[in-house]
mmCIF file of C-alpha atoms and ligand atoms in Angstrom:
data_model
loop_
_atom_site.group_PDB
_atom_site.id
_atom_site.type_symbol
_atom_site.label_atom_id
_atom_site.label_comp_id
_atom_site.label_asym_id
_atom_site.label_seq_id
_atom_site.Cartn_x
_atom_site.Cartn_y
_atom_site.Cartn_z
ATOM 1 C CA MET A 1 -15.515 11.791 -19.705
ATOM 2 C CA ILE A 2 -13.521 15.082 -20.216
ATOM 3 C CA PRO A 3 -12.006 16.587 -16.773
ATOM 4 C CA GLY A 4 -12.707 20.097 -15.834
ATOM 5 C CA SER A 5 -10.357 22.551 -16.460
ATOM 6 C CA PHE A 6 -7.197 22.816 -14.513
ATOM 7 C CA ASP A 7 -3.623 24.317 -14.534
ATOM 8 C CA TYR A 8 -0.843 22.384 -14.744
ATOM 9 C CA VAL A 9 3.002 22.915 -12.948
ATOM 10 C CA THR A 10 5.649 20.631 -12.466
ATOM 11 C CA ALA A 11 8.434 20.872 -9.828
ATOM 12 C CA THR A 12 11.476 19.675 -10.340
ATOM 13 C CA SER A 13 12.964 19.574 -6.586
ATOM 14 C CA LEU A 14 10.842 18.828 -3.621
ATOM 15 C CA PRO A 15 11.602 22.151 -2.021
ATOM 16 C CA GLU A 16 9.781 23.432 -5.035
ATOM 17 C CA ALA A 17 6.882 20.945 -4.728
ATOM 18 C CA VAL A 18 6.776 22.294 -1.556
ATOM 19 C CA THR A 19 6.433 25.860 -2.099
ATOM 20 C CA LEU A 20 4.223 25.296 -4.629
ATOM 21 C CA LEU A 21 1.522 23.589 -2.314
ATOM 22 C CA GLU A 22 1.657 26.340 -0.402
ATOM 23 C CA GLN A 23 1.115 28.920 -2.894
ATOM 24 C CA TYR A 24 -2.110 27.108 -4.139
ATOM 25 C CA GLY A 25 -3.322 24.969 -0.919
ATOM 26 C CA ASP A 26 -6.247 22.888 -1.010
ATOM 27 C CA ASP A 27 -6.950 23.619 -4.617
ATOM 28 C CA ALA A 28 -3.864 21.893 -5.504
ATOM 29 C CA LYS A 29 -3.070 18.341 -6.077
ATOM 30 C CA ILE A 30 0.198 16.382 -6.365
ATOM 31 C CA LEU A 31 0.457 14.639 -9.791
ATOM 32 C CA ALA A 32 2.396 11.108 -9.816
ATOM 33 C CA GLY A 33 2.087 8.486 -12.044
ATOM 34 C CA GLY A 34 -1.717 9.661 -12.661
ATOM 35 C CA HIS A 35 -3.461 6.333 -12.583
ATOM 36 C CA SER A 36 -5.741 6.766 -9.745
ATOM 37 C CA LEU A 37 -5.814 10.560 -9.998
ATOM 38 C CA ILE A 38 -6.734 11.187 -13.657
ATOM 39 C CA PRO A 39 -9.480 8.400 -13.684
ATOM 40 C CA LEU A 40 -11.046 10.313 -10.790
ATOM 41 C CA LEU A 41 -10.692 13.962 -12.316
ATOM 42 C CA ARG A 42 -12.454 12.222 -15.833
ATOM 43 C CA PHE A 43 -15.467 11.179 -13.532
ATOM 44 C CA ARG A 44 -15.007 14.312 -11.797
ATOM 45 C CA LEU A 45 -14.805 13.237 -8.405
ATOM 46 C CA ALA A 46 -11.977 15.575 -8.040
ATOM 47 C CA SER A 47 -11.953 18.686 -9.397
ATOM 48 C CA PRO A 48 -8.682 20.594 -8.263
ATOM 49 C CA SER A 49 -7.635 23.934 -9.775
ATOM 50 C CA ILE A 50 -3.900 22.947 -10.378
ATOM 51 C CA LEU A 51 -1.898 19.491 -10.495
ATOM 52 C CA ILE A 52 1.759 19.826 -9.107
ATOM 53 C CA ASP A 53 3.487 17.226 -11.093
ATOM 54 C CA ILE A 54 6.404 15.760 -9.393
ATOM 55 C CA ASN A 55 7.759 13.162 -12.214
ATOM 56 C CA ARG A 56 10.367 15.442 -12.753
ATOM 57 C CA ILE A 57 11.489 15.406 -8.997
ATOM 58 C CA THR A 58 13.719 12.021 -9.708
ATOM 59 C CA GLU A 59 15.794 12.077 -6.330
ATOM 60 C CA LEU A 60 12.135 10.583 -5.314
ATOM 61 C CA GLU A 61 13.042 6.904 -7.233
ATOM 62 C CA TYR A 62 15.276 4.470 -5.026
ATOM 63 C CA ILE A 63 14.906 1.457 -3.338
ATOM 64 C CA GLN A 64 17.722 0.958 -0.847
ATOM 65 C CA GLU A 65 18.540 -1.079 2.120
ATOM 66 C CA THR A 66 20.336 0.871 4.742
ATOM 67 C CA ASP A 67 20.838 0.263 8.674
ATOM 68 C CA GLY A 68 17.964 -2.621 9.047
ATOM 69 C CA VAL A 69 15.351 -0.633 7.042
ATOM 70 C CA LEU A 70 14.494 -0.575 3.797
ATOM 71 C CA HIS A 71 14.165 2.970 2.100
ATOM 72 C CA ILE A 72 11.572 3.278 -1.192
ATOM 73 C CA GLY A 73 11.292 6.481 -2.613
ATOM 74 C CA ALA A 74 7.774 7.588 -2.751
ATOM 75 C CA LEU A 75 7.809 7.849 -6.841
ATOM 76 C CA THR A 76 9.350 4.777 -7.338
ATOM 77 C CA ARG A 77 7.314 3.021 -10.183
ATOM 78 C CA GLU A 78 5.471 -0.427 -9.291
ATOM 79 C CA ALA A 79 7.570 -1.856 -12.341
ATOM 80 C CA GLU A 80 11.002 -1.352 -10.278
ATOM 81 C CA LEU A 81 9.742 -3.209 -7.264
ATOM 82 C CA ASP A 82 8.990 -5.896 -9.789
ATOM 83 C CA SER A 83 12.514 -6.013 -11.422
ATOM 84 C CA SER A 84 14.684 -5.264 -7.864
ATOM 85 C CA THR A 85 16.712 -8.106 -7.190
ATOM 86 C CA LEU A 86 16.756 -6.643 -3.732
ATOM 87 C CA ILE A 87 13.114 -7.038 -3.586
ATOM 88 C CA ARG A 88 13.308 -10.281 -4.989
ATOM 89 C CA ASN A 89 15.528 -11.714 -2.742
ATOM 90 C CA ARG A 90 14.904 -10.058 0.561
ATOM 91 C CA TYR A 91 11.138 -8.951 0.155
ATOM 92 C CA PRO A 92 9.098 -11.411 -1.435
ATOM 93 C CA ILE A 93 5.803 -10.195 -0.056
ATOM 94 C CA LEU A 94 6.507 -6.607 -1.482
ATOM 95 C CA LEU A 95 6.950 -8.662 -4.992
ATOM 96 C CA ASP A 96 3.837 -10.551 -4.428
ATOM 97 C CA THR A 97 2.344 -6.959 -3.946
ATOM 98 C CA SER A 98 3.445 -5.333 -7.051
ATOM 99 C CA THR A 99 3.435 -8.085 -9.399
ATOM 100 C CA GLY A 100 -0.155 -8.304 -8.828
ATOM 101 C CA ILE A 101 -1.212 -4.542 -9.458
ATOM 102 C CA ALA A 102 -2.865 -4.039 -12.777
ATOM 103 C CA ASP A 103 -1.049 -4.570 -15.296
ATOM 104 C CA PRO A 104 2.637 -3.741 -16.738
ATOM 105 C CA THR A 105 1.357 -1.022 -18.904
ATOM 106 C CA VAL A 106 -0.034 0.530 -15.128
ATOM 107 C CA ARG A 107 2.980 -0.836 -13.220
ATOM 108 C CA ASN A 108 5.110 1.312 -15.197
ATOM 109 C CA TRP A 109 3.822 4.528 -13.985
ATOM 110 C CA ALA A 110 2.071 3.936 -11.174
ATOM 111 C CA THR A 111 3.933 4.648 -8.140
ATOM 112 C CA VAL A 112 4.208 3.059 -4.358
ATOM 113 C CA GLY A 113 3.930 6.627 -2.466
ATOM 114 C CA GLY A 114 0.619 7.248 -5.005
ATOM 115 C CA ASN A 115 -0.793 3.717 -4.125
ATOM 116 C CA LEU A 116 -0.438 4.492 -0.156
ATOM 117 C CA ALA A 117 -1.510 8.421 -0.742
ATOM 118 C CA HIS A 118 -4.263 7.615 -2.562
ATOM 119 C CA GLY A 119 -5.905 6.036 0.491
ATOM 120 C CA ASP A 120 -8.077 3.546 -1.601
ATOM 121 C CA PRO A 121 -9.096 0.205 0.351
ATOM 122 C CA ALA A 122 -9.120 -1.465 -2.734
ATOM 123 C CA ASN A 123 -5.268 -0.977 -3.416
ATOM 124 C CA ASP A 124 -2.847 -3.586 -2.690
ATOM 125 C CA HIS A 125 -0.013 -1.785 -0.716
ATOM 126 C CA PRO A 126 -1.558 -0.439 2.393
ATOM 127 C CA ALA A 127 -2.461 -3.912 3.579
ATOM 128 C CA THR A 128 1.549 -4.929 2.885
ATOM 129 C CA MET A 129 2.488 -1.972 4.741
ATOM 130 C CA LEU A 130 0.132 -2.381 7.391
ATOM 131 C CA ALA A 131 1.329 -6.143 7.812
ATOM 132 C CA LEU A 132 5.394 -5.053 7.690
ATOM 133 C CA GLY A 133 4.782 -2.413 10.523
ATOM 134 C CA ALA A 134 6.201 0.422 7.811
ATOM 135 C CA SER A 135 5.860 4.168 7.867
ATOM 136 C CA VAL A 136 5.831 6.693 5.832
ATOM 137 C CA VAL A 137 7.823 9.958 5.852
ATOM 138 C CA ALA A 138 6.088 13.285 4.913
ATOM 139 C CA VAL A 139 7.683 16.971 3.990
ATOM 140 C CA GLY A 140 5.789 19.741 4.138
ATOM 141 C CA PRO A 141 6.508 23.488 5.011
ATOM 142 C CA ASP A 142 7.295 22.981 8.657
ATOM 143 C CA GLY A 143 9.719 20.092 8.194
ATOM 144 C CA GLN A 144 9.733 16.028 7.832
ATOM 145 C CA ARG A 145 7.196 13.829 9.982
ATOM 146 C CA VAL A 146 7.457 9.955 10.058
ATOM 147 C CA ILE A 147 4.144 8.358 10.061
ATOM 148 C CA PRO A 148 3.507 4.655 11.159
ATOM 149 C CA VAL A 149 1.557 3.209 8.436
ATOM 150 C CA GLU A 150 -1.026 2.387 10.989
ATOM 151 C CA GLU A 151 -1.668 5.733 11.762
ATOM 152 C CA PHE A 152 -1.365 7.380 7.964
ATOM 153 C CA PHE A 153 -5.316 5.491 7.187
ATOM 154 C CA THR A 154 -8.159 6.883 8.701
ATOM 155 C CA ASP A 155 -11.744 5.124 9.403
ATOM 156 C CA ALA A 156 -12.802 7.024 6.138
ATOM 157 C CA THR A 157 -12.628 5.902 2.237
ATOM 158 C CA PHE A 158 -9.664 7.926 0.517
ATOM 159 C CA GLU A 159 -8.437 9.613 3.440
ATOM 160 C CA THR A 160 -5.481 9.791 5.099
ATOM 161 C CA THR A 161 -3.412 11.544 7.925
ATOM 162 C CA LEU A 162 -1.107 13.369 5.107
ATOM 163 C CA HIS A 163 -1.860 17.330 5.484
ATOM 164 C CA SER A 164 -2.908 18.970 2.428
ATOM 165 C CA ASN A 165 0.733 20.919 1.938
ATOM 166 C CA GLU A 166 2.551 17.926 2.677
ATOM 167 C CA ILE A 167 4.331 15.515 0.296
ATOM 168 C CA LEU A 168 4.897 11.766 0.845
ATOM 169 C CA THR A 169 8.577 11.283 -0.109
ATOM 170 C CA GLU A 170 9.297 8.029 1.348
ATOM 171 C CA ILE A 171 8.168 4.521 2.637
ATOM 172 C CA ARG A 172 10.358 2.876 5.413
ATOM 173 C CA VAL A 173 10.327 -0.744 5.837
ATOM 174 C CA PRO A 174 11.610 -2.559 8.557
ATOM 175 C CA ALA A 175 14.274 -5.176 7.062
ATOM 176 C CA PRO A 176 13.444 -8.799 7.774
ATOM 177 C CA THR A 177 15.330 -10.247 10.776
ATOM 178 C CA GLU A 178 16.103 -14.068 11.536
ATOM 179 C CA HIS A 179 13.259 -16.590 11.728
ATOM 180 C CA SER A 180 10.888 -14.014 9.155
ATOM 181 C CA GLY A 181 8.721 -14.020 6.440
ATOM 182 C CA GLY A 182 5.778 -12.709 4.785
ATOM 183 C CA ALA A 183 3.503 -13.051 1.837
ATOM 184 C CA TYR A 184 0.626 -11.075 0.293
ATOM 185 C CA VAL A 185 -2.377 -13.431 -1.689
ATOM 186 C CA LYS A 186 -5.306 -11.414 -3.735
ATOM 187 C CA LEU A 187 -8.030 -13.270 -5.107
ATOM 188 C CA GLU A 188 -9.138 -11.180 -7.981
ATOM 189 C CA ARG A 189 -12.191 -11.600 -10.917
ATOM 190 C CA LYS A 190 -9.359 -11.728 -13.709
ATOM 191 C CA VAL A 191 -5.577 -10.541 -13.970
ATOM 192 C CA GLY A 192 -5.360 -7.096 -13.329
ATOM 193 C CA ASP A 193 -8.345 -6.383 -11.342
ATOM 194 C CA TYR A 194 -8.650 -4.755 -8.393
ATOM 195 C CA ALA A 195 -8.867 -7.481 -5.369
ATOM 196 C CA ILE A 196 -12.126 -8.949 -4.345
ATOM 197 C CA ALA A 197 -10.340 -9.664 -0.989
ATOM 198 C CA GLY A 198 -6.265 -9.687 -0.370
ATOM 199 C CA VAL A 199 -4.233 -11.028 2.858
ATOM 200 C CA ALA A 200 -1.036 -9.677 3.936
ATOM 201 C CA VAL A 201 0.713 -11.519 6.647
ATOM 202 C CA TYR A 202 4.383 -10.708 8.069
ATOM 203 C CA ILE A 203 5.106 -13.335 10.962
ATOM 204 C CA THR A 204 8.276 -13.451 13.060
ATOM 205 C CA LEU A 205 9.283 -16.681 15.151
ATOM 206 C CA ASP A 206 11.356 -16.865 18.360
ATOM 207 C CA ASP A 207 14.248 -19.120 18.682
ATOM 208 C CA GLY A 208 11.614 -21.912 19.917
ATOM 209 C CA GLY A 209 9.663 -21.653 16.719
ATOM 210 C CA LEU A 210 6.662 -19.357 18.505
ATOM 211 C CA VAL A 211 4.919 -16.284 17.118
ATOM 212 C CA ALA A 212 7.065 -13.201 18.351
ATOM 213 C CA THR A 213 5.409 -10.702 16.036
ATOM 214 C CA ALA A 214 2.380 -10.933 13.881
ATOM 215 C CA GLY A 215 0.927 -8.357 11.047
ATOM 216 C CA ILE A 216 -1.953 -9.309 9.356
ATOM 217 C CA GLY A 217 -3.272 -6.787 6.768
ATOM 218 C CA LEU A 218 -6.861 -6.909 4.568
ATOM 219 C CA THR A 219 -7.147 -5.030 1.203
ATOM 220 C CA ASN A 220 -10.600 -4.189 -0.381
ATOM 221 C CA VAL A 221 -13.004 -5.472 1.930
ATOM 222 C CA GLY A 222 -13.720 -2.508 4.082
ATOM 223 C CA PRO A 223 -14.068 1.271 3.810
ATOM 224 C CA TYR A 224 -10.220 1.476 4.572
ATOM 225 C CA PRO A 225 -7.558 -0.808 4.697
ATOM 226 C CA ILE A 226 -7.663 -3.451 7.411
ATOM 227 C CA LYS A 227 -5.297 -4.161 10.279
ATOM 228 C CA ALA A 228 -6.863 -7.492 11.707
ATOM 229 C CA ARG A 229 -5.598 -6.773 15.352
ATOM 230 C CA PRO A 230 -7.571 -9.415 17.409
ATOM 231 C CA ALA A 231 -5.842 -12.090 14.499
ATOM 232 C CA GLU A 232 -2.368 -10.792 15.128
ATOM 233 C CA GLN A 233 -2.566 -10.661 18.876
ATOM 234 C CA PHE A 234 -4.151 -14.133 18.938
ATOM 235 C CA LEU A 235 -1.094 -15.522 17.478
ATOM 236 C CA LEU A 236 1.434 -13.941 19.618
ATOM 237 C CA GLY A 237 3.400 -17.067 21.664
ATOM 238 C CA LYS A 238 1.650 -19.439 19.336
ATOM 239 C CA PRO A 239 3.396 -22.278 17.610
ATOM 240 C CA LEU A 240 2.141 -21.244 13.804
ATOM 241 C CA ASP A 241 0.365 -24.888 13.270
ATOM 242 C CA ASP A 242 -2.751 -25.848 11.364
ATOM 243 C CA ALA A 243 -5.264 -24.888 14.584
ATOM 244 C CA ALA A 244 -3.460 -21.713 15.058
ATOM 245 C CA ILE A 245 -3.568 -20.686 11.296
ATOM 246 C CA HIS A 246 -7.300 -21.470 11.610
ATOM 247 C CA GLN A 247 -7.994 -19.685 14.200
ATOM 248 C CA ALA A 248 -6.159 -16.461 13.143
ATOM 249 C CA ALA A 249 -8.191 -16.864 9.855
ATOM 250 C CA ASP A 250 -11.398 -16.898 11.171
ATOM 251 C CA LEU A 251 -10.602 -13.585 13.476
ATOM 252 C CA ALA A 252 -9.291 -11.914 10.024
ATOM 253 C CA ALA A 253 -12.705 -12.747 8.705
ATOM 254 C CA ALA A 254 -14.365 -11.044 11.802
ATOM 255 C CA ALA A 255 -11.999 -8.127 11.568
ATOM 256 C CA SER A 256 -13.286 -7.312 7.857
ATOM 257 C CA GLN A 257 -16.049 -5.035 6.873
ATOM 258 C CA PRO A 258 -16.920 -6.084 3.259
ATOM 259 C CA THR A 259 -20.278 -4.599 1.700
ATOM 260 C CA SER A 260 -21.789 -6.623 -1.556
ATOM 261 C CA ASP A 261 -20.765 -5.266 -4.696
ATOM 262 C CA ILE A 262 -20.064 -6.438 -8.508
ATOM 263 C CA ARG A 263 -17.214 -8.219 -6.857
ATOM 264 C CA GLY A 264 -19.315 -10.495 -5.051
ATOM 265 C CA PRO A 265 -21.406 -10.613 -1.830
ATOM 266 C CA ALA A 266 -20.460 -9.580 1.525
ATOM 267 C CA GLU A 267 -20.392 -13.217 2.695
ATOM 268 C CA TYR A 268 -18.364 -14.718 -0.164
ATOM 269 C CA LYS A 269 -16.055 -12.015 0.565
ATOM 270 C CA ARG A 270 -15.611 -12.854 4.298
ATOM 271 C CA ALA A 271 -15.251 -16.464 3.459
ATOM 272 C CA MET A 272 -12.615 -15.249 1.235
ATOM 273 C CA VAL A 273 -10.486 -13.512 3.979
ATOM 274 C CA ARG A 274 -10.819 -16.719 6.025
ATOM 275 C CA THR A 275 -9.268 -18.799 2.931
ATOM 276 C CA LEU A 276 -6.804 -16.445 1.934
ATOM 277 C CA CYS A 277 -5.381 -15.782 5.287
ATOM 278 C CA VAL A 278 -4.908 -19.692 5.313
ATOM 279 C CA ARG A 279 -3.226 -19.531 2.456
ATOM 280 C CA THR A 280 -1.130 -16.584 3.164
ATOM 281 C CA LEU A 281 0.058 -17.803 6.688
ATOM 282 C CA ARG A 282 1.141 -20.868 5.324
ATOM 283 C CA LYS A 283 3.204 -19.382 2.180
ATOM 284 C CA ALA A 284 4.430 -16.856 4.885
ATOM 285 C CA LEU A 285 5.946 -20.165 6.913
ATOM 286 C CA THR A 286 7.516 -21.524 3.951
ATOM 287 C CA ARG A 287 9.750 -18.407 3.658
ATOM 288 C CA ILE A 288 10.741 -18.193 7.343
ATOM 289 C CA HIS A 289 14.639 -19.869 7.414
HETATM 290 C C1 FAD B 1 -6.316 -0.304 -14.929
HETATM 291 C C2 FAD B 1 -5.902 -0.093 -13.336
HETATM 292 C C3 FAD B 1 -5.901 -1.009 -12.690
HETATM 293 C C4 FAD B 1 -5.403 -0.948 -11.367
HETATM 294 N N1 FAD B 1 -5.449 -1.971 -10.670
HETATM 295 C C5 FAD B 1 -4.798 -2.007 -9.361
HETATM 296 C C6 FAD B 1 -4.635 -3.061 -8.274
HETATM 297 O O1 FAD B 1 -4.718 -4.145 -8.997
HETATM 298 N N2 FAD B 1 -3.966 -2.759 -7.454
HETATM 299 C C7 FAD B 1 -3.950 -1.337 -7.037
HETATM 300 O O2 FAD B 1 -3.065 -1.419 -5.536
HETATM 301 N N3 FAD B 1 -3.640 -0.351 -7.669
HETATM 302 C C8 FAD B 1 -3.848 -0.680 -9.069
HETATM 303 N N4 FAD B 1 -4.242 0.592 -9.851
HETATM 304 C C9 FAD B 1 -3.940 1.895 -8.965
HETATM 305 C C10 FAD B 1 -2.657 1.936 -9.512
HETATM 306 O O3 FAD B 1 -1.561 1.236 -8.851
HETATM 307 C C11 FAD B 1 -2.318 3.766 -9.599
HETATM 308 O O4 FAD B 1 -1.916 4.148 -10.009
HETATM 309 C C12 FAD B 1 -2.032 4.042 -7.696
HETATM 310 O O5 FAD B 1 -2.860 3.445 -6.753
HETATM 311 C C13 FAD B 1 -1.710 5.627 -7.625
HETATM 312 O O6 FAD B 1 -0.086 5.685 -7.753
HETATM 313 P P1 FAD B 1 -0.153 6.807 -8.777
HETATM 314 O O7 FAD B 1 1.126 7.212 -8.938
HETATM 315 O O8 FAD B 1 -0.789 6.461 -10.203
HETATM 316 O O9 FAD B 1 -0.648 8.432 -7.964
HETATM 317 P P2 FAD B 1 -1.771 9.492 -8.993
HETATM 318 O O10 FAD B 1 -2.588 8.659 -9.360
HETATM 319 O O11 FAD B 1 -0.677 10.052 -9.425
HETATM 320 O O12 FAD B 1 -2.053 10.075 -7.525
HETATM 321 C C14 FAD B 1 -3.261 9.170 -6.456
HETATM 322 C C15 FAD B 1 -3.248 9.936 -5.615
HETATM 323 O O13 FAD B 1 -2.232 10.326 -4.542
HETATM 324 C C16 FAD B 1 -1.758 11.688 -4.465
HETATM 325 N N5 FAD B 1 -0.157 11.605 -4.094
HETATM 326 C C17 FAD B 1 0.334 10.899 -5.051
HETATM 327 N N6 FAD B 1 1.671 10.661 -4.993
HETATM 328 C C18 FAD B 1 1.978 11.224 -3.877
HETATM 329 C C19 FAD B 1 3.084 11.882 -2.895
HETATM 330 N N7 FAD B 1 4.111 11.320 -3.471
HETATM 331 N N8 FAD B 1 2.678 12.848 -2.134
HETATM 332 C C20 FAD B 1 1.201 13.190 -1.786
HETATM 333 N N9 FAD B 1 0.194 12.817 -2.661
HETATM 334 C C21 FAD B 1 0.628 11.927 -3.711
HETATM 335 C C22 FAD B 1 -2.735 12.400 -5.392
HETATM 336 O O14 FAD B 1 -2.504 13.831 -5.533
HETATM 337 C C23 FAD B 1 -3.450 11.992 -5.920
HETATM 338 O O15 FAD B 1 -4.361 12.060 -4.743
HETATM 339 C C24 FAD B 1 -4.818 0.243 -11.193
HETATM 340 C C25 FAD B 1 -4.861 1.588 -11.853
HETATM 341 C C26 FAD B 1 -5.722 1.180 -12.953
HETATM 342 C C27 FAD B 1 -5.955 2.582 -14.173
#
């Protein structure tokens, strides 16, 4: 389908983008990689009167680790995560996530910031960022806010706590500590598809080998990205043995809220959350040194 008509401006700096957002208000939409927004326009599920293109704000494209935090600029493309040595060596859970998104053509454009700002429960980064305990940085006319990802998604589909006059500028992920590891496993109908279900896990063990922190996020099994809190709570203080892994997977499945659709019946998806959670916890365990 052909989108409705809209105006188009490019911003070359963050202050300019914020000013443009202020000027056009709720009628404006930020354009990043465009791989979620353009389909929405074409199906006329969104009809902004103006697009503010931020692709020339190159200062928003970076991946760097400083002071125990990984900083990912919002305009960083998935392909840059795929090819980053830092990500490959230190954040394999992020590599699991980016390489499972769509196909290389999409990943050359799609941005990490756009993946989160879109608020789509089918997108893969939300679950991973929930598991990692990440935060996002939002910049608006009143300055900067740091929002924990668990407070970023609301219980409405495609809704976040980002204000309409704010731009998501950065994602912050705590750097790995000793005895920590994570993984993301996604089940898809065919390569390049959105998940039937996906599970992200990030675990830290204490010196005695018991679970000190646990993060578990679920993809595409509810109206919003789900943080499986009962499963996380259950694991605390336990050894990550088979019994604990299966019990946590049952709790994660119980926390999912799938509906039946072209990707399968709800019961099948819930069963897949259970299976994927077992696999993901085992994979995370192999990455803990
Ligand atoms: C064929 C295909 C397959 C796909 N498969 C997957 C998949 O398997 N898994 C997956 O996770 N994703 C998938 N995607 C989605 C893709 O990853 C999207 O590109 C991504 O979700 C959105 O990023 P974007 O940069 O394209 O954002 P855009 O489409 O440009 O924007 C999306 C939304 O976020 C807003 N936005 C973007 N950036 C910012 C910002 N910095 N600040 C504030 N608001 C912002 C926009 O205004 C818009 O509302 C697929 C897309 C396609 C076309």
